[in-house]
Amino acid sequence: MIYVAADQNLYKIEELIPSECKLSTHNLSEGIPDLNQADALIVRTVSHLNEDTFPSPPNQLKFIGTASSGTDHLDNEYLEGKGITLASSNGCNARTVAEYVMTSLLLWKEKHQPNTPFGKVGVIGVGKAGSAVSELLQDFGIECIEYDPPREEREAEFTSASLNEVLGAEILTFHVPFNKKGKYSTFHWLNEEKLSNRSYKLVINAARGGVINEIALMKAYVEGRVKNYVLDVWEGEPDFNTEVAKHAFIATPHIAGYSEQAKVNATKMICDQMADFFELSSGSLNYQIPPRTEDLAHIQYDLTKIITRLHPILGYDKALRDLIGRPDRKVLFRNLRNEWPYRFEYSSLRIRQGLLDEFPELKKIGIQGF
């Protein structure tokens, strides 16, 4: 029997944990519990594990998995030096993040330039999420400029755009890991210097807080060099800069990758890797998500109304803005992430065929008809 300690907010962990594991769940946002019996620990991004927060990992703990694409909350070098194998759910929410970006773009276009082409979109970071964004942009016929020098070094078949090429786009969207060290540090990658002599229609950050210098971005907005921006991630999470949020076109509490499908994928991927590591006979248990039919009322819709019925992005935006001025906004920020029901990815939604015929954008984003 493998003893597994896990964050209590890991989605469907009880249904997906391999049958040969004994599971205990904990509120890991309040710290790491006694792990003296645990062979494995499964966390989320709220758990920062390093020499200061986790100074004495028990000897029998051999596996730590994070049910997230990013791993910047884990000190890989320190934990691996303790003999612990690390795993992540890289790519689990790539499609969900891409849909968040495309939803933001569609809402922005409907409001600010309904009869004008999007223009070129610079995709900064072309891993799993960035690639999914590029594919969706191409489905819409939007020209994208892919920038990822580290990937170009790793993969002979990939060619990155130059820095000048990507900064020459009209819209920027970020999908890089957060990294303060090394040749390809992403800390404040978009800074005052890069913003000083350029203008952008829209800047989107659905990667990690700190990739963009938020103060420099807000300054560029106030001075008219950036027309609009969308932020899902924040430097001080779970706190956030309220002035920056006030000026945003859309501001959300780090939920771009949140969907029923992405959350199940994240837990399933970690359980499968854990099963492989411990050589268990069974991986994650099977869990099927049936499609959801949205029988929208026969009223007069425009594209914005339909999108916001199917995607909670503006609901999250309103909820985040309601936290401005609240002394307990850090706790409430976490609650927004943990307590709201997860949306369905567009490809798992069914709506009336007549609406798809009227609004072809909905079909391009993956919604199917009935």
Short mmCIF file of C-alpha atoms in Angstrom, two decimals, residues 93-339:
data_model
loop_
_atom_site.label_atom_id
_atom_site.label_comp_id
_atom_site.label_asym_id
_atom_site.label_seq_id
_atom_site.Cartn_x
_atom_site.Cartn_y
_atom_site.Cartn_z
CA ASN A 93 -4.88 22.92 -19.23
CA ALA A 94 -3.37 24.05 -22.54
CA ARG A 95 -6.67 24.08 -24.43
CA THR A 96 -8.48 25.77 -21.55
CA VAL A 97 -5.88 28.56 -21.43
CA ALA A 98 -6.10 28.98 -25.20
CA GLU A 99 -9.87 29.34 -24.92
CA TYR A 100 -9.44 32.00 -22.21
CA VAL A 101 -7.14 33.97 -24.53
CA MET A 102 -9.49 33.62 -27.50
CA THR A 103 -12.49 34.56 -25.36
CA SER A 104 -10.66 37.70 -24.21
CA LEU A 105 -9.78 38.56 -27.80
CA LEU A 106 -13.35 38.10 -29.05
CA LEU A 107 -14.84 40.19 -26.23
CA TRP A 108 -12.22 42.89 -26.76
CA LYS A 109 -12.78 42.97 -30.52
CA GLU A 110 -16.57 43.17 -30.15
CA LYS A 111 -16.21 46.16 -27.85
CA HIS A 112 -13.29 48.06 -29.34
CA GLN A 113 -12.93 47.21 -33.04
CA PRO A 114 -15.88 45.13 -34.27
CA ASN A 115 -15.29 45.82 -37.95
CA THR A 116 -11.49 45.74 -37.95
CA PRO A 117 -9.12 42.74 -38.19
CA PHE A 118 -7.31 41.69 -35.03
CA GLY A 119 -3.86 42.37 -36.41
CA LYS A 120 -0.75 40.31 -35.68
CA VAL A 121 -0.58 38.49 -32.35
CA GLY A 122 2.78 37.82 -30.72
CA VAL A 123 2.75 34.54 -28.75
CA ILE A 124 5.56 34.67 -26.21
CA GLY A 125 6.30 31.15 -25.02
CA VAL A 126 5.32 28.32 -27.35
CA GLY A 127 5.15 25.31 -25.08
CA LYS A 128 1.94 23.34 -24.58
CA ALA A 129 -0.27 26.36 -23.78
CA GLY A 130 1.37 28.73 -26.26
CA SER A 131 1.09 26.13 -29.01
CA ALA A 132 -2.61 25.65 -28.24
CA VAL A 133 -3.07 29.43 -28.44
CA SER A 134 -1.30 29.56 -31.81
CA GLU A 135 -3.46 26.75 -33.20
CA LEU A 136 -6.65 28.48 -32.11
CA LEU A 137 -5.50 31.82 -33.54
CA GLN A 138 -4.78 30.10 -36.84
CA ASP A 139 -8.27 28.56 -36.80
CA PHE A 140 -9.54 32.14 -36.77
CA GLY A 141 -7.19 33.17 -39.57
CA ILE A 142 -5.20 35.43 -37.23
CA GLU A 143 -1.52 35.85 -38.03
CA CYS A 144 0.62 34.89 -35.06
CA ILE A 145 4.31 35.43 -34.38
CA GLU A 146 5.79 32.66 -32.22
CA TYR A 147 8.66 33.63 -29.92
CA ASP A 148 10.47 30.97 -27.90
CA PRO A 149 14.30 31.01 -28.09
CA PRO A 150 14.73 28.24 -25.45
CA ARG A 151 12.52 25.93 -27.50
CA GLU A 152 14.52 26.76 -30.62
CA GLU A 153 17.66 25.62 -28.76
CA ARG A 154 15.99 22.36 -27.66
CA GLU A 155 14.20 21.48 -30.89
CA ALA A 156 15.89 21.66 -34.27
CA GLU A 157 12.55 21.71 -36.09
CA PHE A 158 11.28 24.82 -34.27
CA THR A 159 12.30 28.33 -35.35
CA SER A 160 11.58 31.24 -33.06
CA ALA A 161 10.78 34.72 -34.27
CA SER A 162 13.28 37.40 -33.33
CA LEU A 163 12.72 39.74 -30.41
CA ASN A 164 12.09 42.67 -32.75
CA GLU A 165 9.59 40.62 -34.76
CA VAL A 166 7.49 39.62 -31.78
CA LEU A 167 7.61 43.10 -30.23
CA GLY A 168 6.38 44.43 -33.56
CA ALA A 169 3.04 42.63 -33.15
CA GLU A 170 -0.09 44.61 -32.31
CA ILE A 171 -1.23 42.19 -29.58
CA LEU A 172 0.95 40.25 -27.13
CA THR A 173 -0.04 37.14 -25.18
CA PHE A 174 2.26 35.47 -22.63
CA HIS A 175 2.68 31.72 -22.00
CA VAL A 176 6.11 31.37 -20.42
CA PRO A 177 7.16 29.83 -17.08
CA PHE A 178 8.25 32.17 -14.31
CA ASN A 179 12.01 32.07 -13.96
CA LYS A 180 14.30 34.59 -12.26
CA LYS A 181 17.54 32.81 -13.08
CA GLY A 182 19.67 31.99 -16.06
CA LYS A 183 19.96 33.03 -19.66
CA TYR A 184 16.23 33.04 -20.27
CA SER A 185 14.89 34.75 -17.16
CA THR A 186 11.26 35.74 -17.60
CA PHE A 187 11.03 38.01 -14.55
CA HIS A 188 9.61 41.35 -15.76
CA TRP A 189 10.22 40.23 -19.34
CA LEU A 190 7.81 42.93 -20.48
CA ASN A 191 9.21 45.98 -18.77
CA GLU A 192 9.35 49.73 -19.15
CA GLU A 193 12.22 49.53 -21.63
CA LYS A 194 10.32 47.21 -24.01
CA LEU A 195 7.17 49.32 -23.65
CA SER A 196 8.87 52.70 -23.98
CA ASN A 197 8.86 53.17 -27.75
CA ARG A 198 6.12 50.79 -28.90
CA SER A 199 2.36 50.71 -28.81
CA TYR A 200 0.00 47.76 -28.45
CA LYS A 201 -3.71 47.29 -28.91
CA LEU A 202 -3.88 44.60 -26.23
CA VAL A 203 -1.57 42.75 -23.82
CA ILE A 204 -2.68 39.47 -22.22
CA ASN A 205 -0.93 37.64 -19.39
CA ALA A 206 -2.28 34.18 -18.59
CA ALA A 207 1.16 32.77 -17.67
CA ARG A 208 2.54 33.78 -14.27
CA GLY A 209 2.53 36.95 -12.22
CA GLY A 210 5.88 38.73 -12.48
CA VAL A 211 6.39 37.94 -16.17
CA ILE A 212 5.07 41.45 -16.84
CA ASN A 213 6.07 44.49 -14.81
CA GLU A 214 2.52 45.48 -13.86
CA ILE A 215 3.44 49.04 -12.90
CA ALA A 216 5.18 49.61 -16.24
CA LEU A 217 2.17 48.12 -18.04
CA MET A 218 -0.25 50.39 -16.19
CA LYS A 219 1.94 53.40 -16.92
CA ALA A 220 1.97 52.51 -20.63
CA TYR A 221 -1.84 52.22 -20.49
CA VAL A 222 -2.26 55.60 -18.79
CA GLU A 223 0.06 57.18 -21.36
CA GLY A 224 -1.83 55.56 -24.25
CA ARG A 225 0.91 53.23 -25.49
CA VAL A 226 -1.09 50.16 -24.45
CA LYS A 227 -4.77 50.52 -25.33
CA ASN A 228 -6.04 47.62 -23.20
CA TYR A 229 -4.73 44.74 -21.13
CA VAL A 230 -6.06 41.47 -19.70
CA LEU A 231 -4.48 39.99 -16.56
CA ASP A 232 -5.27 36.60 -15.06
CA VAL A 233 -2.10 36.40 -12.96
CA TRP A 234 -0.60 38.82 -10.44
CA GLU A 235 2.77 39.48 -8.89
CA GLY A 236 1.53 39.41 -5.30
CA GLU A 237 -0.90 36.49 -5.50
CA PRO A 238 -3.12 35.88 -3.66
CA ASP A 239 -2.94 39.64 -3.15
CA PHE A 240 -3.12 41.79 -6.27
CA ASN A 241 -2.44 45.38 -7.24
CA THR A 242 -5.85 47.00 -7.10
CA GLU A 243 -4.86 50.01 -9.21
CA VAL A 244 -3.61 47.74 -11.96
CA ALA A 245 -6.84 45.74 -11.75
CA LYS A 246 -9.00 48.86 -11.99
CA HIS A 247 -7.50 49.79 -15.36
CA ALA A 248 -7.64 46.30 -16.89
CA PHE A 249 -10.06 45.44 -19.67
CA ILE A 250 -10.47 42.05 -17.94
CA ALA A 251 -9.01 41.07 -14.57
CA THR A 252 -9.46 37.53 -13.23
CA PRO A 253 -8.11 35.53 -10.24
CA HIS A 254 -5.72 33.08 -11.96
CA ILE A 255 -8.44 30.92 -13.51
CA ALA A 256 -7.47 30.91 -17.20
CA GLY A 257 -6.64 27.22 -16.98
CA TYR A 258 -9.67 26.26 -14.91
CA SER A 259 -12.17 23.93 -16.53
CA GLU A 260 -13.76 20.61 -15.71
CA GLN A 261 -11.63 18.93 -18.36
CA ALA A 262 -8.36 20.60 -17.33
CA LYS A 263 -8.80 19.81 -13.65
CA VAL A 264 -9.57 16.16 -14.34
CA ASN A 265 -6.58 16.02 -16.70
CA ALA A 266 -4.28 17.52 -14.05
CA THR A 267 -5.23 15.02 -11.35
CA LYS A 268 -5.23 12.10 -13.77
CA MET A 269 -1.77 12.92 -15.16
CA ILE A 270 -0.23 13.09 -11.69
CA CYS A 271 -1.92 9.88 -10.54
CA ASP A 272 -0.67 8.06 -13.64
CA GLN A 273 2.90 9.31 -13.13
CA MET A 274 2.76 8.32 -9.47
CA ALA A 275 1.51 4.84 -10.44
CA ASP A 276 4.41 4.48 -12.87
CA PHE A 277 6.93 5.63 -10.27
CA PHE A 278 5.77 3.16 -7.62
CA GLU A 279 5.17 0.43 -10.24
CA LEU A 280 1.54 0.03 -9.33
CA SER A 281 -0.58 -2.32 -11.37
CA SER A 282 -3.26 0.32 -11.95
CA GLY A 283 -3.07 3.95 -12.93
CA SER A 284 -5.77 6.56 -12.33
CA LEU A 285 -9.28 5.24 -12.32
CA ASN A 286 -11.46 5.96 -15.33
CA TYR A 287 -13.56 9.12 -15.14
CA GLN A 288 -15.69 10.28 -18.05
CA ILE A 289 -17.08 13.79 -18.52
CA PRO A 290 -20.14 13.78 -20.76
CA PRO A 291 -20.77 16.80 -23.02
CA ARG A 292 -23.06 19.53 -21.73
CA THR A 293 -26.00 20.88 -23.72
CA GLU A 294 -26.76 24.56 -23.21
CA ASP A 295 -30.33 25.12 -24.32
CA LEU A 296 -30.08 28.90 -24.63
CA ALA A 297 -33.40 30.68 -24.63
CA HIS A 298 -34.75 31.88 -27.97
CA ILE A 299 -33.96 35.53 -27.43
CA GLN A 300 -31.97 38.04 -29.41
CA TYR A 301 -28.28 37.33 -28.86
CA ASP A 302 -25.13 39.09 -29.91
CA LEU A 303 -21.74 37.39 -29.79
CA THR A 304 -20.78 38.93 -26.44
CA LYS A 305 -23.99 37.73 -24.77
CA ILE A 306 -23.51 34.18 -26.00
CA ILE A 307 -19.84 34.00 -25.02
CA THR A 308 -20.49 35.32 -21.54
CA ARG A 309 -23.31 32.79 -21.08
CA LEU A 310 -20.89 29.97 -21.93
CA HIS A 311 -17.69 31.26 -20.28
CA PRO A 312 -17.59 32.83 -16.78
CA ILE A 313 -14.72 35.19 -17.60
CA LEU A 314 -16.72 38.38 -16.94
CA GLY A 315 -18.27 36.89 -13.82
CA TYR A 316 -14.78 36.31 -12.43
CA ASP A 317 -13.83 39.83 -13.54
CA LYS A 318 -16.70 41.35 -11.57
CA ALA A 319 -15.99 39.18 -8.54
CA LEU A 320 -12.33 40.21 -8.51
CA ARG A 321 -13.18 43.90 -8.79
CA ASP A 322 -15.58 43.48 -5.87
CA LEU A 323 -12.55 42.57 -3.74
CA ILE A 324 -10.87 45.94 -4.30
CA GLY A 325 -10.71 47.75 -0.98
CA ARG A 326 -11.37 44.59 1.04
CA PRO A 327 -8.78 43.93 3.78
CA ASP A 328 -9.43 40.18 3.42
CA ARG A 329 -9.00 40.13 -0.36
CA LYS A 330 -6.17 37.57 -0.20
CA VAL A 331 -8.46 34.99 1.40
CA LEU A 332 -11.33 35.89 -0.92
CA PHE A 333 -9.02 35.65 -3.96
CA ARG A 334 -8.28 32.04 -2.97
CA ASN A 335 -11.98 31.40 -2.43
CA LEU A 336 -12.78 32.56 -5.95
CA ARG A 337 -10.29 30.02 -7.29
CA ASN A 338 -11.44 27.15 -5.08
CA GLU A 339 -15.18 27.56 -4.72
#
